[in-house]
XYZ file of C-alpha atoms in Angstrom:
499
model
C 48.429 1.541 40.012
C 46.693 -1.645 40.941
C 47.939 -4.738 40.813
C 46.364 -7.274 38.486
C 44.844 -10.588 40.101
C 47.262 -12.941 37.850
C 50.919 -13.339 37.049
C 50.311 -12.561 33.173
C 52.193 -9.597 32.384
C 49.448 -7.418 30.994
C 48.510 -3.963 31.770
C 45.062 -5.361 33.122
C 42.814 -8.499 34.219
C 40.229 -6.922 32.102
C 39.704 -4.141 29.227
C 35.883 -3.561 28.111
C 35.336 -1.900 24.682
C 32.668 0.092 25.047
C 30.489 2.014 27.968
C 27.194 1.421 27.201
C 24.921 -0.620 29.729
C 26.494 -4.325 29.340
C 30.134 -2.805 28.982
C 29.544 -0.916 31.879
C 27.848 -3.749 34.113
C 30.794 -5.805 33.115
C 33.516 -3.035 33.646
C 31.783 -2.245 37.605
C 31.339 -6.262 38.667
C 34.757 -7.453 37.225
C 36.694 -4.551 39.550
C 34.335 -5.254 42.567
C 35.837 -9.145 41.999
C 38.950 -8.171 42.214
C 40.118 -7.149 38.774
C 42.324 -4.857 37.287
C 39.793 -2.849 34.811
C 39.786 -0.407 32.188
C 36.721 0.788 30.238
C 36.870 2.375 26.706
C 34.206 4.325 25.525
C 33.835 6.556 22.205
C 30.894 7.957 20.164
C 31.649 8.943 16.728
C 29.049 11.982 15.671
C 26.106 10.470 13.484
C 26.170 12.436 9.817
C 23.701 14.879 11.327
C 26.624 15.368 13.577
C 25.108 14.193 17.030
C 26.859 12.590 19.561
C 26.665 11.919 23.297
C 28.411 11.059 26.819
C 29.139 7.864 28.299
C 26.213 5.603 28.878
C 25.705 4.050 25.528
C 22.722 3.926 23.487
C 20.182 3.374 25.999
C 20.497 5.919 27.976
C 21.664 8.707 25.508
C 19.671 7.563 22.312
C 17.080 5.104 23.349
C 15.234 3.221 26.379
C 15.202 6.648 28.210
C 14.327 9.815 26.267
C 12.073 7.093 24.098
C 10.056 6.462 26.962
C 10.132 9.911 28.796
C 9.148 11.350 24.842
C 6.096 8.303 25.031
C 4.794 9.546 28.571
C 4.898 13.120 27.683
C 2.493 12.090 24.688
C 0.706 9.746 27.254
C 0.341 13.049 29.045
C -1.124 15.030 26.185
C -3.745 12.121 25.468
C -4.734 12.045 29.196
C -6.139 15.830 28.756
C -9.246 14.459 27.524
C -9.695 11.624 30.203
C -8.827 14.764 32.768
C -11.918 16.829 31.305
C -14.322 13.938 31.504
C -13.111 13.469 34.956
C -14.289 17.019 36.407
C -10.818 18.472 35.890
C -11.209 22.044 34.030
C -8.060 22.254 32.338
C -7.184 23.771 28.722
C -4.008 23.098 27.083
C -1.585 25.513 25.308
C 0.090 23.239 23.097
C 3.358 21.107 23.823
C 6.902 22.955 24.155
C 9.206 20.618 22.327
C 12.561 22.573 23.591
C 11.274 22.267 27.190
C 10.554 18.857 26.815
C 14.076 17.862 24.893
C 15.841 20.148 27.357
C 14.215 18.709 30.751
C 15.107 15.358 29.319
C 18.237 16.034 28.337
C 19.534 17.294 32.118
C 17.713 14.031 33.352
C 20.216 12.232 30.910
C 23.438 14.652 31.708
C 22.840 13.407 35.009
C 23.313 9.993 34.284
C 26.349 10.312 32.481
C 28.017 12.200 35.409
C 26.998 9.085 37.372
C 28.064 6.653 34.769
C 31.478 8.017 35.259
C 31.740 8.499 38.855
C 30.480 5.071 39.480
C 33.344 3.786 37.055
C 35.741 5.633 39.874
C 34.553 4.600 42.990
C 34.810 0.787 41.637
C 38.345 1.702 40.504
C 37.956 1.341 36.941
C 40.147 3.082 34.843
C 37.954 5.472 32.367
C 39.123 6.010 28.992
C 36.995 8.467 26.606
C 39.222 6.922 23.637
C 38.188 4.282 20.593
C 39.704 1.018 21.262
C 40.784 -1.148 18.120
C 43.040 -4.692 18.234
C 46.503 -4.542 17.212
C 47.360 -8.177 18.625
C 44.944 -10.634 20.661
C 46.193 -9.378 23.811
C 47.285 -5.540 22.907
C 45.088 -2.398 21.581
C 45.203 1.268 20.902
C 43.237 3.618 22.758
C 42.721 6.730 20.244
C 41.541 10.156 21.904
C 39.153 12.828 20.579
C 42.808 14.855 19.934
C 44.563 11.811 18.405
C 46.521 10.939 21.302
C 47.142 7.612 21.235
C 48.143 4.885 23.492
C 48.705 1.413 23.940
C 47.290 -1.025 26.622
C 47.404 -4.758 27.177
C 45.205 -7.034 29.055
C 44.957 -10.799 29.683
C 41.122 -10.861 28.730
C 38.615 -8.824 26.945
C 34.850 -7.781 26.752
C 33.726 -6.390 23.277
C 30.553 -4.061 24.055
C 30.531 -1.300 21.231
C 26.349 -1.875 20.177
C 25.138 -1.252 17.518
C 24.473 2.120 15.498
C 21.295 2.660 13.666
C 21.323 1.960 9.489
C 20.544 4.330 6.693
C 19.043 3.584 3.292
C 21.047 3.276 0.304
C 19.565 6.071 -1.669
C 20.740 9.700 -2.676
C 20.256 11.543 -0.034
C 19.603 9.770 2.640
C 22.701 10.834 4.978
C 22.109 14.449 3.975
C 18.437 14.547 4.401
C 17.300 11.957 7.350
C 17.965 11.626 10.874
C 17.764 8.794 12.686
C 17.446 7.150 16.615
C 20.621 9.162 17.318
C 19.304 12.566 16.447
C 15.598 13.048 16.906
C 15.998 13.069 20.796
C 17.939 16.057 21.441
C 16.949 17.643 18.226
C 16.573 21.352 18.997
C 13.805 22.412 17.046
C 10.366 20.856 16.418
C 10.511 18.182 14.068
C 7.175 19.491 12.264
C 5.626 16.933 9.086
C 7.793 14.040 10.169
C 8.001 10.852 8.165
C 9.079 7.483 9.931
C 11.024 4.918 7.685
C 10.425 1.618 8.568
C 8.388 -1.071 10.293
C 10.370 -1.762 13.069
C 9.549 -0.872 16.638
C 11.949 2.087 16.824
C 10.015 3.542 13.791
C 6.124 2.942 15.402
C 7.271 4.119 18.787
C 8.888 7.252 17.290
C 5.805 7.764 15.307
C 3.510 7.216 18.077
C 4.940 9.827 20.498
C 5.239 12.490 17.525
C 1.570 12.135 16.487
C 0.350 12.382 20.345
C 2.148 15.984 20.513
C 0.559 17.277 17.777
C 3.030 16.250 14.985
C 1.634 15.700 11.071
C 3.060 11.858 11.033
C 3.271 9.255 8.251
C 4.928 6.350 8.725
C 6.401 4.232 5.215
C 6.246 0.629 5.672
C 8.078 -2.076 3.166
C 6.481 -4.932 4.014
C 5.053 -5.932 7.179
C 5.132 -4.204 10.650
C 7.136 -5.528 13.832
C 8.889 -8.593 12.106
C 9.407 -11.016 14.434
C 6.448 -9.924 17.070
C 3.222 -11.685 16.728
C 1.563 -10.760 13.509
C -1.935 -10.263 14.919
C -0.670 -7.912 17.447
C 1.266 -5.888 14.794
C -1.849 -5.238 12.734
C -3.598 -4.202 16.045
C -1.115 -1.685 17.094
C -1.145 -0.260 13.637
C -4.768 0.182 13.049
C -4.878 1.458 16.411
C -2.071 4.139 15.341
C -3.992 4.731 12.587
C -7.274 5.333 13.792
C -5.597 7.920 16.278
C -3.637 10.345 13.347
C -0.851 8.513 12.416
C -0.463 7.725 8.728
C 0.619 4.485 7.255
C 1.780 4.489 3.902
C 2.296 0.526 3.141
C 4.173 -1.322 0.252
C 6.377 1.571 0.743
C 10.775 2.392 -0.263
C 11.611 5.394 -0.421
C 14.083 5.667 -3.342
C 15.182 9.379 -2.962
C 15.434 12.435 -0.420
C 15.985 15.895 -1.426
C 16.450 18.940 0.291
C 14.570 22.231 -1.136
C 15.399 25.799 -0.779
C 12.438 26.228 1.838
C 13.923 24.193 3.773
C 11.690 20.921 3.514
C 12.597 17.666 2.384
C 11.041 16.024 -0.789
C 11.257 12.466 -0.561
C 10.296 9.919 -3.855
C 8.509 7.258 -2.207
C 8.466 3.841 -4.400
C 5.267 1.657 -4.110
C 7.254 -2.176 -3.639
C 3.960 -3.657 -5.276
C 3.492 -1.852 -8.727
C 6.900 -0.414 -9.017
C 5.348 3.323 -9.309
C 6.633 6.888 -7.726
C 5.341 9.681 -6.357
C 6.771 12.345 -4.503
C 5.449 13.565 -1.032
C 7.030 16.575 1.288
C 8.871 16.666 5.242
C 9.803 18.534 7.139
C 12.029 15.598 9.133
C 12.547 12.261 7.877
C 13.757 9.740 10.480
C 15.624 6.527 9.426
C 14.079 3.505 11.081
C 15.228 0.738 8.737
C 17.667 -1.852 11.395
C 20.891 -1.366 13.128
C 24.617 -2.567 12.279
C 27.008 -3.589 15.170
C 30.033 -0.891 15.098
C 32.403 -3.600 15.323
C 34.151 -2.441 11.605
C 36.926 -0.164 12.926
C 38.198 -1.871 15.719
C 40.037 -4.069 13.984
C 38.886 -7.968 14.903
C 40.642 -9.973 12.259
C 43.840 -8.781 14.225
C 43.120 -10.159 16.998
C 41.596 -13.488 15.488
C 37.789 -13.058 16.325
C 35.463 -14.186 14.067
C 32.323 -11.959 13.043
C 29.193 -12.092 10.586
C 30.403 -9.947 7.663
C 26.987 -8.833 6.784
C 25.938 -7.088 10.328
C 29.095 -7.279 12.036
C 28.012 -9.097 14.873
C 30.087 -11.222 16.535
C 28.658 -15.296 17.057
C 29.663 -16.260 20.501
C 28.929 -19.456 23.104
C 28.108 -18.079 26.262
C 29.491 -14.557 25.151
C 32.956 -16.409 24.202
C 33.871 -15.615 20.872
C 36.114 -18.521 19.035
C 39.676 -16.085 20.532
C 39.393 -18.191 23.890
C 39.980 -14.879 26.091
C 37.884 -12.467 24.298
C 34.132 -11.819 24.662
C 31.537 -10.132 23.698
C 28.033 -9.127 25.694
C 25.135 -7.034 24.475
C 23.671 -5.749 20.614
C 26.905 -7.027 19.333
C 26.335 -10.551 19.778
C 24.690 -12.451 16.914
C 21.382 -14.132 16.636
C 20.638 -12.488 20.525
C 18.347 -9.568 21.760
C 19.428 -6.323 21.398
C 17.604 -5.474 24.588
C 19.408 -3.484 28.115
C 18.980 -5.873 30.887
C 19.730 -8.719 28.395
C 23.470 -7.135 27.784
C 23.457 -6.148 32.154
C 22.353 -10.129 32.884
C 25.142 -11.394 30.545
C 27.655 -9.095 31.213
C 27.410 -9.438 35.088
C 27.038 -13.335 35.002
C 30.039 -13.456 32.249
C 32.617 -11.649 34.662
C 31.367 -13.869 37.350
C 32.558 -16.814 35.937
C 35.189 -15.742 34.221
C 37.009 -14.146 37.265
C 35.109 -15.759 40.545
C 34.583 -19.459 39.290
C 30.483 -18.586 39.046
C 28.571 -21.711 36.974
C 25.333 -19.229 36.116
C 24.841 -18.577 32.061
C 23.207 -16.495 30.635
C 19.395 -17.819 29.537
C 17.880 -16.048 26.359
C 14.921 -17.521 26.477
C 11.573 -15.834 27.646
C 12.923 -12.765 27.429
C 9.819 -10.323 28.339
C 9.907 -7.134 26.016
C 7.772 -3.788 25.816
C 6.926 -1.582 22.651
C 6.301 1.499 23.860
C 3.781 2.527 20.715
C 0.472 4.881 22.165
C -0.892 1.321 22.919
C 2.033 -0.859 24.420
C 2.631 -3.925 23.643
C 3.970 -6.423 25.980
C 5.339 -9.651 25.244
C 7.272 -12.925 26.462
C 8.028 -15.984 24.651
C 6.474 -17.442 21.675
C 4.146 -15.073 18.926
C 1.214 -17.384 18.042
C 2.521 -18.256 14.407
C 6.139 -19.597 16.269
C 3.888 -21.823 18.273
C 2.390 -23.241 15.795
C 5.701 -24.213 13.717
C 7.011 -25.270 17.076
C 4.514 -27.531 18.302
C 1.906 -28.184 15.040
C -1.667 -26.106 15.331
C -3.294 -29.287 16.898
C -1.063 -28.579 20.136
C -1.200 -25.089 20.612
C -4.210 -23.654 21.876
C -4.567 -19.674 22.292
C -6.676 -17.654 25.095
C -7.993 -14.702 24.405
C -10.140 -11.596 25.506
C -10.643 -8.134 24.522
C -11.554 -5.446 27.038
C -11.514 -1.582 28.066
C -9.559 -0.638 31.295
C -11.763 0.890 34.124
C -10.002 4.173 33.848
C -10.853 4.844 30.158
C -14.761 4.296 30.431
C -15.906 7.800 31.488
C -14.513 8.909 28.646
C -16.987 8.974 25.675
C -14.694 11.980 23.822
C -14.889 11.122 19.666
C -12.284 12.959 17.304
C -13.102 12.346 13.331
C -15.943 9.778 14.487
C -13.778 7.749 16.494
C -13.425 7.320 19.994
C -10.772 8.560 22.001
C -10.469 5.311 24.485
C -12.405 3.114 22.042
C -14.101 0.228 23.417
C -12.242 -3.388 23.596
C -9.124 -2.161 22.146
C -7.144 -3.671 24.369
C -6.179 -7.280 23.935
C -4.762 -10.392 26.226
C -3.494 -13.348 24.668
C -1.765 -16.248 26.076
C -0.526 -18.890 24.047
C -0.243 -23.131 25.843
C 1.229 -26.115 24.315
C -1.307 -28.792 24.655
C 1.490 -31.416 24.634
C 2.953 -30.009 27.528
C 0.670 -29.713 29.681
C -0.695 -26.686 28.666
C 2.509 -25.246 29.932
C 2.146 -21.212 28.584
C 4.718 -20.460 25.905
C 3.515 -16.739 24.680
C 2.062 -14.413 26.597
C 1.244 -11.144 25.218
C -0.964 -7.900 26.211
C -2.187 -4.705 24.307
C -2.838 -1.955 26.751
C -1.776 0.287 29.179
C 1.264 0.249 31.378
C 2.479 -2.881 29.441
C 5.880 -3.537 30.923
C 4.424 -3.339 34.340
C 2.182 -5.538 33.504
C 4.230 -8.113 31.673
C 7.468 -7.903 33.920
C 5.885 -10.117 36.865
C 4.146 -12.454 34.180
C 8.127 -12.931 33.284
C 8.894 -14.703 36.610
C 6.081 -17.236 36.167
C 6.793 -18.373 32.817
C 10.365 -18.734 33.724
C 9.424 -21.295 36.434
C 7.427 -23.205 33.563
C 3.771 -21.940 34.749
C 1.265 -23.631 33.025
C -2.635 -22.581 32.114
C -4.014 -24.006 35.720
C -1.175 -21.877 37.179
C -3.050 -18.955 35.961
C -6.275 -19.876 36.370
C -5.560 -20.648 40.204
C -4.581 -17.290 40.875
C -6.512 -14.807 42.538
C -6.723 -11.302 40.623
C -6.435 -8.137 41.550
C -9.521 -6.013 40.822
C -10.519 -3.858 39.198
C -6.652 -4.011 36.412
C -6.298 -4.848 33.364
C -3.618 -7.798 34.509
C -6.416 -9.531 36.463
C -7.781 -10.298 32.935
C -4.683 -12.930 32.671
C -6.060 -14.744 35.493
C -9.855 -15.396 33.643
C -9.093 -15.900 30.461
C -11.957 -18.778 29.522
C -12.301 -18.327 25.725
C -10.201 -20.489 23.026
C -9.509 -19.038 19.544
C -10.537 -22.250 18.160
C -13.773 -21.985 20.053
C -15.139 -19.169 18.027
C -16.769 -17.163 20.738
C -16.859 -13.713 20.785
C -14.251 -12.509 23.498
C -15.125 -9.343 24.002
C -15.605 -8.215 27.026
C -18.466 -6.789 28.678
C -19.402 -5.297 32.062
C -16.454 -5.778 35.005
């Protein structure tokens, strides 16, 4: 065994609860400094009985079949550009057991990865479900109910977060959720989406591009916490392309029927009346919970939010001095990858190689992957205006149709397959500052590539001259960021015409 880098009597330097991508960033840069790791890692099955390997939810149930499931329907919706391009191509229909197959190897192949990386840094593996018996002791419970006990001088809690379910009769028997429609081995057929939430829309999106009957039930208002306007557009666009939006919307009931389908009683939130509509799948889209309930916190000391289980840190400490926490577990942070990655890398750097860099959660660039993306960093305009009072904020604007999309003149039900100015750029300045840019945010394709690089300049403060003295590159869609002329409070029309 190796020895551990101080004189503290403990089985190791370091013991991470949980494999997902922080706990396993952590895990991999705390051993390469030096110290003695061990990395727990356990999925319990979700009620539809799913579960998965090491890797944590965004490989397994999230970031990477979501977005290999979204370019397979990008894929589908391209067949019509193809056509109007000179390609003579007919399509078949989409194979949903090729496609959840060929994306579940891709993701086999990362687990085997995730683990063999975990060896070659000489951190000790556990498959087993950690939970506090003491601040500085746990027990490490197999799949067979082996159990054993370890010790370590410090600790990283990075268990995520699961997704929710409704509290209504029959929502564990009849729904799925995040964790299940991914690998799910047959079609998912009339599919309703609960929830507004980004998870539900992209889910959504990607069923109604391969073919899928989808209706999406929506409580109140889409994408809390993104910029309103840019909610609405992303909707309407869904909308307008076959996906169906039933607003004011609770389900209060799911039942299963002997054919096999699901009846659901759908509550309208504004009169207070029923009706019942039919599913084949439902999927649960209605906010995640941290799984921090069984592993036992109060016995080691650590504080945590009672209502979502999330642990309220500074700088990833939690108020037990040598224990931590990094990733959707944290309270009041992003539940985003390279946000848990960043923090857990730059946490073990301090903690065991006298590093000073924190972690910074501000301008934090983010993608929705809906059939339109969405990308985003910083402020939404209606944050802005709180922040810094409407008569400092100022808003840029411009609508437009990428280059690529204007051959295409295809119509389905009277409306146009790549419809003119549906895509949007926005970027949001604080007069008082200099008209330093404090939201930035684009509708349209290939959003994350787009946004990612726009990241690095807000970060460094850019301001709207910043922008406009850049030189585009033409003909993209991201050049639009760099001639953006036209105010909000102007009035003028900002669609865009000609190149």
């Amino acid at each position: 065994m190796a020895e551990t880098m101080g004189d503290h009597g403990y089985d190791y330097d370091l013991i991470v609860i949980g494999g997902g991508s922080g706990g396993l960033a952590a895990a991999k840069e705390a051993a390469k400094l030096g110290a003695k790791v061990a990395c727990l890692d356990f999925v319990k099955p979700s009620p539809a009985g799913t579960t998965w390997g090491l890797g944590g939810t965004c490989v397994n149930v999230g970031c990477i079949p979501k977005k290999l499931m979204h370019q397979a329907g990008i894929l589908g919706e391209s067949f019509s550009d193809a056509k109007e391009y000179g390609w003579k191509i007919a399509s078949e229909g989409h194979d949903w057991g090729k496609m959840v197959q060929a994306i579940g190897d891709h993701i086999g192949s990362l687990n085997f990865g995730y683990r063999t990386a975990l060896r070659d840094n000489n951190v000790t593996y556990l498959n087993a479900y950690g939970a506090f018996v003491d601040p500085h002791t746990i027990t490490a419970t197999k799949k067979n109910g082996k159990v054993e006990t370890l010790t370590a001088d410090k600790f990283v809690i990075a268990v995520g977060g699961r997704p929710s379910y409704l509290d209504a009769p029959g929502a564990k028997e009849c729904c799925i959720t995040s964790d299940d429609i991914f690998s799910l081995q047959e079609a998912p057929g009339k599919t309703l989406c609960v929830g507004a939430s980004y998870i539900s829309l992209e889910t959504a999106g990607f069923l109604t591009a391969l073919g899928f009957d989808t209706t999406v039930a929506i409580r109140s208002i889409p994408l809390r916490g993104f910029d309103t306007e840019i909610a609405e557009k992303l909707v309407g666009h869904m909308e307008r392309h076959g996906t169906t939006f039933m607003r004011d919307s609770q389900p209060s009931k799911f039942e299963k029927l002997e054919n096999g389908k699901i009846k659901v009683t759908v509550k309208n939130t504004v009169f207070g009346s029923e009706f019942d509509a039919e599913f084949d799948t439902v999927v649960l889209a209605v906010g995640r919970y941290a799984v921090t309930e069984g592993i036992n916190l109060g016995a080691a000391g650590v504080e945590f939010n009672p209502k979502n289980g999330k642990i309220p840190c500074v700088d990833e400490q939690s108020n037990v001095p040598h224990i931590y926490a990094i990733g959707d577990v944290l309270d009041t942070r992003q539940e985003l990858t390279p946000v848990a990655i960043k923090a857990g890398i730059r946490l073990v750097r301090r903690v065991f190689a006298g590093a000073k860099e924190k972690m910074d959660y501000d301008l934090v660039p983010t993608t929705v992957f809906t059939p339109l993306e969405y990308g985003c960093i910083g402020m939404s305009e209606e944050l802005a205006v709180e922040t810094y009072g409407e008569e400092n904020v100022e808003v840029y604007q411009s609508y437009f149709k990428p280059l690529e999309w204007t051959v295409n003149h295809e119509e389905h039900d009277g409306v146009a397959h790549r419809e003119e100015n549906a895509c949007y750029s926005k970027l949001i300045t604080n007069l008082a500052d200099g008209e330093r840019v404090v939201g930035f945010h684009y509708v349209g394709p290939n959003a994350g590539e787009v946004t990612q690089g726009y990241a690095v300049a807000m970060k460094m403060g850019a301001t709207k001259r910043d922008f406009d003295d850049t030189v585009g590159i033409h003909p993209t869609v991201s050049e639009e960021f760099t001639l953006l002329s036209i105010t909000k409070r102007s009035g003028v029309d900002a669609t865009k015409k000609g190149c």
